[in-house]
Amino acid sequence: MTHNPVNDPRTVARNIPGVFDSLFPQLTPSIVAHFNRTAQVSLCAPIPIKMVQESKLLKAMLFELGFTVGEKQLAGNKFDWDDCLRIAIARQKRYFDAQVPSELTKLDKQVAEMTGNNIATMIKELAAERKHPIRSAPAVSGFQWISSGHGDFAIGPTLIEVKCSSGNFSAPDYRQIVMYWLLSFSASVEDNRAEWSEGILLNPRSAKYVAFELDDFLRVISGGRTKVEILQLFSSMVGTRDVK
């Protein structure tokens, strides 16, 4: 049995690409490759591939554990491995059938700690550049049948999503940030809340990140639609979808 909440904004963004093909017809592999070529390198060291491969933990669990360590470090808290593992398992169970490891090896802890260190260091670097405080788990507004949720991190109007992939960022990664922007733009229209103005995809494994102004990104991928036209089309599309 899976535990995917079908109306969670992250799941919607990743699992119904047809909506985004209509909304953003120019979000093509070549555009994704173009933005990936703008990736910037952090001062952190990449995590050695050999160490990741030698870990017997499922990679999703390994990096969820590392993400939790990074959160603790950014909050200025000492971390306890049992507590971090408990949090990581709970998060994995929201989206997957998480396999609970019987133990964490020294190597598992090393890789998770390196991941957490890179996340914390990279986000602190970005916050220093943007001169805004760091927020963990920023709120993501809901819309019609799409539930509210949380992003990974925010720095002022900048939304940061962490992706621990072995390769480049993918179209679903960009779609997720665009979905969160759409929901923030809807909230800004309805309740005069602030919308996200910058998106960052951050990979602690490679110690690289891609930062993009959302207005510029939307102009490239939207096929000439204005933000209001994008929201109107999105509203009409999700308003007719049966999620049962």
mmCIF file with all atom_site columns, N, CA and C in Angstrom, residues 5 108 130:
data_model
loop_
_atom_site.group_PDB
_atom_site.id
_atom_site.type_symbol
_atom_site.label_atom_id
_atom_site.label_alt_id
_atom_site.label_comp_id
_atom_site.label_asym_id
_atom_site.label_entity_id
_atom_site.label_seq_id
_atom_site.pdbx_PDB_ins_code
_atom_site.Cartn_x
_atom_site.Cartn_y
_atom_site.Cartn_z
_atom_site.occupancy
_atom_site.B_iso_or_equiv
_atom_site.pdbx_formal_charge
_atom_site.auth_seq_id
_atom_site.auth_comp_id
_atom_site.auth_asym_id
_atom_site.auth_atom_id
_atom_site.pdbx_PDB_model_num
ATOM 1 N N  . PRO A 1 5   ? -0.392 11.177 -0.776 1.00 0.00 ? 5   PRO A N  1
ATOM 2 C CA . PRO A 1 5   ? -1.583 12.026 -0.694 1.00 0.00 ? 5   PRO A CA 1
ATOM 3 C C  . PRO A 1 5   ? -1.810 12.683 -2.050 1.00 0.00 ? 5   PRO A C  1
ATOM 4 N N  . ASP A 1 108 ? 26.649 5.172  6.856  1.00 0.00 ? 108 ASP A N  1
ATOM 5 C CA . ASP A 1 108 ? 25.357 5.850  6.692  1.00 0.00 ? 108 ASP A CA 1
ATOM 6 C C  . ASP A 1 108 ? 25.389 7.212  7.377  1.00 0.00 ? 108 ASP A C  1
ATOM 7 N N  . ARG A 1 130 ? 21.551 37.117 0.009  1.00 0.00 ? 130 ARG A N  1
ATOM 8 C CA . ARG A 1 130 ? 20.237 37.741 -0.173 1.00 0.00 ? 130 ARG A CA 1
ATOM 9 C C  . ARG A 1 130 ? 19.812 38.586 1.026  1.00 0.00 ? 130 ARG A C  1
#
